[in-house]
Amino acid sequence: MRAALAALLLAMPAAAQTGDLVATDALRVCADPANLPFSNDRGEGFENRIATLLARALDRKLDYVFFPQVQGFVRNTLRAGRCDLVMGTVAGDELMQNTNPYYHTTYVIAYRRDRPVPERLDDPAMKSLRLGAIARTPPIDLLLRNGLIGNARFFPLAVDTRHESPGADLMQAVADGELDAALVWGPIAGYQAKVKGLPIALRALPTEAGVARMDFFITMGIRAQEPEWRRRINTAIRDHQGEIDAILRDYGVPLLDAEGRLQPP
């Protein structure tokens, strides 16, 4: 009896760590149903492919809970216990506990390959260019610092991705020559260039002192108080990092090395 009780007491903390809400029969992923290149309900995004890889590594079937990634996304999915993992969260996101990062990427300046733009935003020639950006994103700080805000056309940030795709619209405007360059999130730009075949080149935007950060480590999000679940996801990321990198490159995601330099595609 005493041995059995001791075994039970030892087992209880491990069970508690897993969290009562974590499914044991499936990898339940919270995702946007219409947000390429990240995810959609047809499994065509790079986060869909990485989720498939993780499910295989964890020996679980893959289930999705789809919800537009707008205000209330985490509250209505992860925190409601309907799913256990959010793909593609920025390290330090206060709404969730973060796993270890699985890629490091950046905002970029995107321009037509046959119409290169100056290397530096403070080059006086930049003031004659038609620029584009997504409203309320970090590159707005760079536009302000360099006196370029008057040159810029802004696309909306908060949209229902089932009906609007401002990142794709912004990149198409550059490809069509309506804009000379766009300051945009790298995975969006890289996907439009590599997968969609737009004639676009990319250059990493610098993170400068006194302005918003341009480069970010990307993690996965889980609920707090689930350390064992976090450990299992971290192990799967570590063991399959090479395959994850290959998926990201397939989608043109610009990756930074340990020194923050843009890696070759």
PDB file of C-alpha atoms in Angstrom:
ATOM      1  CA  MET A   1       0.000   0.000   0.000  1.00  0.00           C
ATOM      2  CA  ARG A   2       2.757   2.445   0.968  1.00  0.00           C
ATOM      3  CA  ALA A   3       4.672   1.722  -2.288  1.00  0.00           C
ATOM      4  CA  ALA A   4       1.523   2.188  -4.345  1.00  0.00           C
ATOM      5  CA  LEU A   5       0.789   5.502  -2.628  1.00  0.00           C
ATOM      6  CA  ALA A   6       4.339   6.687  -3.235  1.00  0.00           C
ATOM      7  CA  ALA A   7       4.036   5.786  -6.921  1.00  0.00           C
ATOM      8  CA  LEU A   8       0.758   7.698  -7.160  1.00  0.00           C
ATOM      9  CA  LEU A   9       2.223  10.779  -5.511  1.00  0.00           C
ATOM     10  CA  LEU A  10       5.186  10.714  -7.881  1.00  0.00           C
ATOM     11  CA  ALA A  11       2.920  10.394 -10.884  1.00  0.00           C
ATOM     12  CA  MET A  12       0.570  13.232  -9.946  1.00  0.00           C
ATOM     13  CA  PRO A  13       2.921  16.183 -10.630  1.00  0.00           C
ATOM     14  CA  ALA A  14       3.808  14.837 -14.082  1.00  0.00           C
ATOM     15  CA  ALA A  15       0.129  14.497 -14.959  1.00  0.00           C
ATOM     16  CA  ALA A  16      -0.611  17.961 -13.630  1.00  0.00           C
ATOM     17  CA  GLN A  17       2.199  19.432 -15.693  1.00  0.00           C
ATOM     18  CA  THR A  18       0.623  18.153 -18.897  1.00  0.00           C
ATOM     19  CA  GLY A  19      -2.464  20.243 -18.200  1.00  0.00           C
ATOM     20  CA  ASP A  20      -6.033  18.955 -18.047  1.00  0.00           C
ATOM     21  CA  LEU A  21      -6.854  20.653 -21.353  1.00  0.00           C
ATOM     22  CA  VAL A  22      -4.129  19.070 -23.517  1.00  0.00           C
ATOM     23  CA  ALA A  23      -5.549  16.329 -25.736  1.00  0.00           C
ATOM     24  CA  THR A  24      -3.719  13.012 -25.563  1.00  0.00           C
ATOM     25  CA  ASP A  25      -5.048  11.521 -28.820  1.00  0.00           C
ATOM     26  CA  ALA A  26      -4.386  14.396 -31.233  1.00  0.00           C
ATOM     27  CA  LEU A  27      -2.283  17.464 -31.875  1.00  0.00           C
ATOM     28  CA  ARG A  28      -4.972  20.145 -31.769  1.00  0.00           C
ATOM     29  CA  VAL A  29      -3.721  23.226 -33.604  1.00  0.00           C
ATOM     30  CA  CYS A  30      -5.361  26.654 -33.491  1.00  0.00           C
ATOM     31  CA  ALA A  31      -5.071  28.270 -36.931  1.00  0.00           C
ATOM     32  CA  ASP A  32      -6.457  30.870 -39.303  1.00  0.00           C
ATOM     33  CA  PRO A  33      -8.515  29.285 -42.118  1.00  0.00           C
ATOM     34  CA  ALA A  34      -7.453  31.802 -44.796  1.00  0.00           C
ATOM     35  CA  ASN A  35      -4.070  33.335 -44.085  1.00  0.00           C
ATOM     36  CA  LEU A  36      -1.527  32.182 -46.665  1.00  0.00           C
ATOM     37  CA  PRO A  37       1.399  31.756 -46.631  1.00  0.00           C
ATOM     38  CA  PHE A  38       0.931  30.784 -42.984  1.00  0.00           C
ATOM     39  CA  SER A  39      -2.161  28.582 -42.907  1.00  0.00           C
ATOM     40  CA  ASN A  40      -5.497  27.837 -44.485  1.00  0.00           C
ATOM     41  CA  ASP A  41      -8.222  25.229 -44.135  1.00  0.00           C
ATOM     42  CA  ARG A  42      -6.861  23.289 -47.136  1.00  0.00           C
ATOM     43  CA  GLY A  43      -3.472  22.725 -45.495  1.00  0.00           C
ATOM     44  CA  GLU A  44      -1.560  24.827 -48.026  1.00  0.00           C
ATOM     45  CA  GLY A  45       0.457  27.079 -45.695  1.00  0.00           C
ATOM     46  CA  PHE A  46       3.916  26.515 -44.290  1.00  0.00           C
ATOM     47  CA  GLU A  47       2.525  26.405 -40.758  1.00  0.00           C
ATOM     48  CA  ASN A  48       0.178  23.616 -41.923  1.00  0.00           C
ATOM     49  CA  ARG A  49       3.167  21.653 -43.165  1.00  0.00           C
ATOM     50  CA  ILE A  50       5.127  22.237 -39.961  1.00  0.00           C
ATOM     51  CA  ALA A  51       2.092  21.160 -37.910  1.00  0.00           C
ATOM     52  CA  THR A  52       1.924  17.944 -39.956  1.00  0.00           C
ATOM     53  CA  LEU A  53       5.607  17.349 -39.217  1.00  0.00           C
ATOM     54  CA  LEU A  54       5.058  17.896 -35.474  1.00  0.00           C
ATOM     55  CA  ALA A  55       2.046  15.591 -35.361  1.00  0.00           C
ATOM     56  CA  ARG A  56       4.130  12.857 -36.960  1.00  0.00           C
ATOM     57  CA  ALA A  57       6.971  13.472 -34.489  1.00  0.00           C
ATOM     58  CA  LEU A  58       4.537  13.259 -31.559  1.00  0.00           C
ATOM     59  CA  ASP A  59       2.780  10.206 -33.057  1.00  0.00           C
ATOM     60  CA  ARG A  60      -0.603  11.924 -32.974  1.00  0.00           C
ATOM     61  CA  LYS A  61      -3.259  12.649 -35.531  1.00  0.00           C
ATOM     62  CA  LEU A  62      -3.555  16.306 -36.507  1.00  0.00           C
ATOM     63  CA  ASP A  63      -6.757  18.218 -35.756  1.00  0.00           C
ATOM     64  CA  TYR A  64      -7.428  21.903 -36.419  1.00  0.00           C
ATOM     65  CA  VAL A  65      -9.612  24.497 -34.772  1.00  0.00           C
ATOM     66  CA  PHE A  66      -9.963  27.276 -37.328  1.00  0.00           C
ATOM     67  CA  PHE A  67     -10.724  30.836 -36.289  1.00  0.00           C
ATOM     68  CA  PRO A  68      -9.835  34.130 -38.049  1.00  0.00           C
ATOM     69  CA  GLN A  69      -6.684  35.600 -36.502  1.00  0.00           C
ATOM     70  CA  VAL A  70      -8.352  38.780 -35.327  1.00  0.00           C
ATOM     71  CA  GLN A  71      -8.938  40.204 -31.855  1.00  0.00           C
ATOM     72  CA  GLY A  72     -10.153  37.375 -29.637  1.00  0.00           C
ATOM     73  CA  PHE A  73      -8.306  34.623 -31.519  1.00  0.00           C
ATOM     74  CA  VAL A  74      -6.403  33.295 -28.480  1.00  0.00           C
ATOM     75  CA  ARG A  75      -9.363  33.742 -26.137  1.00  0.00           C
ATOM     76  CA  ASN A  76     -11.685  31.764 -28.405  1.00  0.00           C
ATOM     77  CA  THR A  77      -9.256  28.972 -29.259  1.00  0.00           C
ATOM     78  CA  LEU A  78      -6.287  28.208 -26.999  1.00  0.00           C
ATOM     79  CA  ARG A  79      -7.608  29.704 -23.771  1.00  0.00           C
ATOM     80  CA  ALA A  80     -11.026  28.171 -24.351  1.00  0.00           C
ATOM     81  CA  GLY A  81      -9.370  24.738 -24.341  1.00  0.00           C
ATOM     82  CA  ARG A  82     -10.476  23.966 -27.880  1.00  0.00           C
ATOM     83  CA  CYS A  83      -6.889  23.459 -29.082  1.00  0.00           C
ATOM     84  CA  ASP A  84      -3.405  23.170 -27.587  1.00  0.00           C
ATOM     85  CA  LEU A  85      -0.926  24.867 -29.917  1.00  0.00           C
ATOM     86  CA  VAL A  86      -0.787  28.149 -31.830  1.00  0.00           C
ATOM     87  CA  MET A  87       1.694  28.206 -34.682  1.00  0.00           C
ATOM     88  CA  GLY A  88       3.785  31.257 -35.492  1.00  0.00           C
ATOM     89  CA  THR A  89       3.770  33.507 -32.413  1.00  0.00           C
ATOM     90  CA  VAL A  90       6.357  36.177 -31.691  1.00  0.00           C
ATOM     91  CA  ALA A  91       8.685  35.386 -28.792  1.00  0.00           C
ATOM     92  CA  GLY A  92       7.497  37.320 -25.743  1.00  0.00           C
ATOM     93  CA  ASP A  93       3.814  37.302 -26.692  1.00  0.00           C
ATOM     94  CA  GLU A  94       2.094  37.976 -23.362  1.00  0.00           C
ATOM     95  CA  LEU A  95      -1.127  36.185 -24.318  1.00  0.00           C
ATOM     96  CA  MET A  96       0.577  32.781 -24.363  1.00  0.00           C
ATOM     97  CA  GLN A  97       3.562  30.870 -23.063  1.00  0.00           C
ATOM     98  CA  ASN A  98       6.185  30.511 -25.784  1.00  0.00           C
ATOM     99  CA  THR A  99       8.069  27.449 -26.938  1.00  0.00           C
ATOM    100  CA  ASN A 100      11.669  27.779 -28.084  1.00  0.00           C
ATOM    101  CA  PRO A 101      11.998  29.684 -31.383  1.00  0.00           C
ATOM    102  CA  TYR A 102      11.912  27.665 -34.580  1.00  0.00           C
ATOM    103  CA  TYR A 103      12.862  30.467 -36.956  1.00  0.00           C
ATOM    104  CA  HIS A 104      14.221  34.007 -36.992  1.00  0.00           C
ATOM    105  CA  THR A 105      12.970  36.394 -39.648  1.00  0.00           C
ATOM    106  CA  THR A 106      12.574  40.075 -40.346  1.00  0.00           C
ATOM    107  CA  TYR A 107      10.694  42.871 -42.020  1.00  0.00           C
ATOM    108  CA  VAL A 108      12.101  43.611 -45.466  1.00  0.00           C
ATOM    109  CA  ILE A 109      12.036  46.225 -48.169  1.00  0.00           C
ATOM    110  CA  ALA A 110      10.648  44.591 -51.312  1.00  0.00           C
ATOM    111  CA  TYR A 111      11.079  46.032 -54.797  1.00  0.00           C
ATOM    112  CA  ARG A 112      11.001  44.908 -58.410  1.00  0.00           C
ATOM    113  CA  ARG A 113      14.193  43.126 -59.413  1.00  0.00           C
ATOM    114  CA  ASP A 114      14.503  45.328 -62.513  1.00  0.00           C
ATOM    115  CA  ARG A 115      14.022  48.543 -60.502  1.00  0.00           C
ATOM    116  CA  PRO A 116      16.423  48.465 -57.526  1.00  0.00           C
ATOM    117  CA  VAL A 117      16.039  51.050 -54.794  1.00  0.00           C
ATOM    118  CA  PRO A 118      18.734  52.769 -52.692  1.00  0.00           C
ATOM    119  CA  GLU A 119      20.508  50.669 -50.088  1.00  0.00           C
ATOM    120  CA  ARG A 120      19.646  53.029 -47.228  1.00  0.00           C
ATOM    121  CA  LEU A 121      16.344  54.587 -46.224  1.00  0.00           C
ATOM    122  CA  ASP A 122      18.109  57.873 -45.416  1.00  0.00           C
ATOM    123  CA  ASP A 123      19.351  58.168 -49.020  1.00  0.00           C
ATOM    124  CA  PRO A 124      17.813  61.408 -50.421  1.00  0.00           C
ATOM    125  CA  ALA A 125      16.686  59.467 -53.500  1.00  0.00           C
ATOM    126  CA  MET A 126      14.185  57.562 -51.322  1.00  0.00           C
ATOM    127  CA  LYS A 127      12.083  60.712 -51.020  1.00  0.00           C
ATOM    128  CA  SER A 128      11.107  60.466 -54.679  1.00  0.00           C
ATOM    129  CA  LEU A 129       9.846  56.881 -54.416  1.00  0.00           C
ATOM    130  CA  ARG A 130       6.289  55.662 -53.931  1.00  0.00           C
ATOM    131  CA  LEU A 131       6.344  53.406 -50.878  1.00  0.00           C
ATOM    132  CA  GLY A 132       3.856  51.071 -49.274  1.00  0.00           C
ATOM    133  CA  ALA A 133       3.439  49.514 -45.835  1.00  0.00           C
ATOM    134  CA  ILE A 134       0.883  47.828 -43.613  1.00  0.00           C
ATOM    135  CA  ALA A 135      -0.541  50.320 -41.126  1.00  0.00           C
ATOM    136  CA  ARG A 136       0.559  50.044 -37.473  1.00  0.00           C
ATOM    137  CA  THR A 137       3.485  47.714 -38.189  1.00  0.00           C
ATOM    138  CA  PRO A 138       7.105  48.325 -37.056  1.00  0.00           C
ATOM    139  CA  PRO A 139       8.402  49.762 -40.382  1.00  0.00           C
ATOM    140  CA  ILE A 140       6.216  52.817 -39.833  1.00  0.00           C
ATOM    141  CA  ASP A 141       8.863  53.931 -37.316  1.00  0.00           C
ATOM    142  CA  LEU A 142      11.509  53.820 -40.042  1.00  0.00           C
ATOM    143  CA  LEU A 143       9.323  55.837 -42.408  1.00  0.00           C
ATOM    144  CA  LEU A 144       8.845  58.467 -39.718  1.00  0.00           C
ATOM    145  CA  ARG A 145      12.537  58.596 -38.762  1.00  0.00           C
ATOM    146  CA  ASN A 146      13.609  59.080 -42.371  1.00  0.00           C
ATOM    147  CA  GLY A 147      10.930  61.607 -43.357  1.00  0.00           C
ATOM    148  CA  LEU A 148       9.224  59.196 -45.760  1.00  0.00           C
ATOM    149  CA  ILE A 149       5.753  59.038 -44.265  1.00  0.00           C
ATOM    150  CA  GLY A 150       4.414  61.436 -46.881  1.00  0.00           C
ATOM    151  CA  ASN A 151       5.569  59.086 -49.648  1.00  0.00           C
ATOM    152  CA  ALA A 152       3.703  56.103 -48.257  1.00  0.00           C
ATOM    153  CA  ARG A 153       0.446  54.386 -49.074  1.00  0.00           C
ATOM    154  CA  PHE A 154      -0.900  52.355 -46.175  1.00  0.00           C
ATOM    155  CA  PHE A 155      -2.771  49.062 -46.321  1.00  0.00           C
ATOM    156  CA  PRO A 156      -4.973  47.908 -43.400  1.00  0.00           C
ATOM    157  CA  LEU A 157      -3.607  45.664 -40.663  1.00  0.00           C
ATOM    158  CA  ALA A 158      -6.740  44.363 -38.912  1.00  0.00           C
ATOM    159  CA  VAL A 159      -8.818  42.535 -41.518  1.00  0.00           C
ATOM    160  CA  ASP A 160     -10.863  39.370 -41.801  1.00  0.00           C
ATOM    161  CA  THR A 161      -8.413  37.217 -43.727  1.00  0.00           C
ATOM    162  CA  ARG A 162     -11.271  35.218 -45.229  1.00  0.00           C
ATOM    163  CA  HIS A 163     -12.115  38.248 -47.359  1.00  0.00           C
ATOM    164  CA  GLU A 164      -9.016  40.482 -47.520  1.00  0.00           C
ATOM    165  CA  SER A 165      -5.278  39.966 -48.017  1.00  0.00           C
ATOM    166  CA  PRO A 166      -3.529  43.322 -47.624  1.00  0.00           C
ATOM    167  CA  GLY A 167      -0.021  41.818 -47.666  1.00  0.00           C
ATOM    168  CA  ALA A 168      -0.632  40.166 -51.026  1.00  0.00           C
ATOM    169  CA  ASP A 169      -2.270  43.356 -52.338  1.00  0.00           C
ATOM    170  CA  LEU A 170       0.737  45.403 -51.235  1.00  0.00           C
ATOM    171  CA  MET A 171       3.178  43.083 -52.987  1.00  0.00           C
ATOM    172  CA  GLN A 172       1.069  43.035 -56.146  1.00  0.00           C
ATOM    173  CA  ALA A 173       1.119  46.839 -56.204  1.00  0.00           C
ATOM    174  CA  VAL A 174       4.939  46.704 -56.252  1.00  0.00           C
ATOM    175  CA  ALA A 175       4.974  44.026 -58.959  1.00  0.00           C
ATOM    176  CA  ASP A 176       2.539  46.080 -61.079  1.00  0.00           C
ATOM    177  CA  GLY A 177       4.639  49.236 -60.708  1.00  0.00           C
ATOM    178  CA  GLU A 178       2.004  51.138 -58.721  1.00  0.00           C
ATOM    179  CA  LEU A 179       4.560  51.357 -55.887  1.00  0.00           C
ATOM    180  CA  ASP A 180       8.353  51.445 -56.089  1.00  0.00           C
ATOM    181  CA  ALA A 181       8.904  49.499 -52.868  1.00  0.00           C
ATOM    182  CA  ALA A 182       7.110  48.022 -49.862  1.00  0.00           C
ATOM    183  CA  LEU A 183       8.204  47.705 -46.242  1.00  0.00           C
ATOM    184  CA  VAL A 184       6.583  44.429 -45.303  1.00  0.00           C
ATOM    185  CA  TRP A 185       6.833  41.301 -43.153  1.00  0.00           C
ATOM    186  CA  GLY A 186       9.419  39.005 -44.722  1.00  0.00           C
ATOM    187  CA  PRO A 187       7.407  35.746 -44.895  1.00  0.00           C
ATOM    188  CA  ILE A 188       4.671  37.522 -46.852  1.00  0.00           C
ATOM    189  CA  ALA A 189       7.122  39.093 -49.285  1.00  0.00           C
ATOM    190  CA  GLY A 190       9.166  35.913 -49.708  1.00  0.00           C
ATOM    191  CA  TYR A 191       6.083  33.820 -50.455  1.00  0.00           C
ATOM    192  CA  GLN A 192       4.840  36.232 -53.093  1.00  0.00           C
ATOM    193  CA  ALA A 193       8.272  36.263 -54.734  1.00  0.00           C
ATOM    194  CA  LYS A 194       9.106  32.541 -54.632  1.00  0.00           C
ATOM    195  CA  VAL A 195       5.777  30.717 -54.708  1.00  0.00           C
ATOM    196  CA  LYS A 196       3.592  33.214 -56.549  1.00  0.00           C
ATOM    197  CA  GLY A 197       6.419  34.173 -58.907  1.00  0.00           C
ATOM    198  CA  LEU A 198       6.254  37.954 -58.555  1.00  0.00           C
ATOM    199  CA  PRO A 199       9.425  39.676 -59.863  1.00  0.00           C
ATOM    200  CA  ILE A 200      10.388  40.869 -56.395  1.00  0.00           C
ATOM    201  CA  ALA A 201      13.736  41.182 -54.601  1.00  0.00           C
ATOM    202  CA  LEU A 202      14.073  41.506 -50.829  1.00  0.00           C
ATOM    203  CA  ARG A 203      16.488  43.236 -48.486  1.00  0.00           C
ATOM    204  CA  ALA A 204      16.320  43.005 -44.695  1.00  0.00           C
ATOM    205  CA  LEU A 205      15.339  46.185 -42.894  1.00  0.00           C
ATOM    206  CA  PRO A 206      17.777  47.144 -40.138  1.00  0.00           C
ATOM    207  CA  THR A 207      16.847  47.214 -36.485  1.00  0.00           C
ATOM    208  CA  GLU A 208      17.978  50.688 -35.395  1.00  0.00           C
ATOM    209  CA  ALA A 209      18.355  52.175 -31.939  1.00  0.00           C
ATOM    210  CA  GLY A 210      15.335  54.187 -30.893  1.00  0.00           C
ATOM    211  CA  VAL A 211      12.831  52.611 -33.280  1.00  0.00           C
ATOM    212  CA  ALA A 212      10.719  49.471 -33.249  1.00  0.00           C
ATOM    213  CA  ARG A 213      12.483  46.142 -33.706  1.00  0.00           C
ATOM    214  CA  MET A 214      12.443  44.760 -37.276  1.00  0.00           C
ATOM    215  CA  ASP A 215      13.602  41.173 -36.685  1.00  0.00           C
ATOM    216  CA  PHE A 216      11.785  38.626 -34.541  1.00  0.00           C
ATOM    217  CA  PHE A 217      12.202  35.111 -33.209  1.00  0.00           C
ATOM    218  CA  ILE A 218       9.115  33.055 -33.987  1.00  0.00           C
ATOM    219  CA  THR A 219       7.843  30.464 -31.528  1.00  0.00           C
ATOM    220  CA  MET A 220       4.710  28.408 -30.938  1.00  0.00           C
ATOM    221  CA  GLY A 221       2.215  29.374 -28.274  1.00  0.00           C
ATOM    222  CA  ILE A 222       0.722  27.192 -25.547  1.00  0.00           C
ATOM    223  CA  ARG A 223      -1.232  27.840 -22.369  1.00  0.00           C
ATOM    224  CA  ALA A 224       0.650  28.745 -19.216  1.00  0.00           C
ATOM    225  CA  GLN A 225       1.231  26.083 -16.547  1.00  0.00           C
ATOM    226  CA  GLU A 226       1.919  23.330 -19.095  1.00  0.00           C
ATOM    227  CA  PRO A 227       5.682  22.785 -18.765  1.00  0.00           C
ATOM    228  CA  GLU A 228       5.650  19.131 -19.816  1.00  0.00           C
ATOM    229  CA  TRP A 229       3.710  19.953 -22.979  1.00  0.00           C
ATOM    230  CA  ARG A 230       6.156  22.766 -23.691  1.00  0.00           C
ATOM    231  CA  ARG A 231       9.071  20.348 -23.219  1.00  0.00           C
ATOM    232  CA  ARG A 232       7.586  17.875 -25.696  1.00  0.00           C
ATOM    233  CA  ILE A 233       7.052  20.547 -28.342  1.00  0.00           C
ATOM    234  CA  ASN A 234      10.554  21.931 -27.810  1.00  0.00           C
ATOM    235  CA  THR A 235      12.023  18.451 -28.242  1.00  0.00           C
ATOM    236  CA  ALA A 236      10.117  17.961 -31.499  1.00  0.00           C
ATOM    237  CA  ILE A 237      11.313  21.354 -32.784  1.00  0.00           C
ATOM    238  CA  ARG A 238      14.931  20.573 -31.877  1.00  0.00           C
ATOM    239  CA  ASP A 239      14.881  17.108 -33.409  1.00  0.00           C
ATOM    240  CA  HIS A 240      13.299  18.285 -36.663  1.00  0.00           C
ATOM    241  CA  GLN A 241      14.808  21.753 -37.093  1.00  0.00           C
ATOM    242  CA  GLY A 242      16.418  20.837 -40.424  1.00  0.00           C
ATOM    243  CA  GLU A 243      13.077  19.736 -41.870  1.00  0.00           C
ATOM    244  CA  ILE A 244      11.399  22.878 -40.530  1.00  0.00           C
ATOM    245  CA  ASP A 245      14.066  25.036 -42.194  1.00  0.00           C
ATOM    246  CA  ALA A 246      13.503  23.223 -45.499  1.00  0.00           C
ATOM    247  CA  ILE A 247       9.755  23.910 -45.345  1.00  0.00           C
ATOM    248  CA  LEU A 248      10.361  27.594 -44.612  1.00  0.00           C
ATOM    249  CA  ARG A 249      12.753  27.871 -47.562  1.00  0.00           C
ATOM    250  CA  ASP A 250      10.204  26.175 -49.838  1.00  0.00           C
ATOM    251  CA  TYR A 251       7.895  29.101 -49.073  1.00  0.00           C
ATOM    252  CA  GLY A 252      10.551  31.783 -49.525  1.00  0.00           C
ATOM    253  CA  VAL A 253      10.622  32.793 -45.841  1.00  0.00           C
ATOM    254  CA  PRO A 254      13.711  35.010 -45.307  1.00  0.00           C
ATOM    255  CA  LEU A 255      15.768  33.453 -42.516  1.00  0.00           C
ATOM    256  CA  LEU A 256      18.370  35.205 -40.381  1.00  0.00           C
ATOM    257  CA  ASP A 257      21.486  33.495 -39.054  1.00  0.00           C
ATOM    258  CA  ALA A 258      22.801  33.705 -35.486  1.00  0.00           C
ATOM    259  CA  GLU A 259      24.377  37.095 -36.238  1.00  0.00           C
ATOM    260  CA  GLY A 260      21.143  38.465 -37.694  1.00  0.00           C
ATOM    261  CA  ARG A 261      22.307  38.309 -41.305  1.00  0.00           C
ATOM    262  CA  LEU A 262      19.954  37.280 -44.101  1.00  0.00           C
ATOM    263  CA  GLN A 263      20.764  33.726 -45.165  1.00  0.00           C
ATOM    264  CA  PRO A 264      20.899  32.730 -48.849  1.00  0.00           C
ATOM    265  CA  PRO A 265      17.472  31.516 -50.034  1.00  0.00           C
TER     266      PRO A 265
END
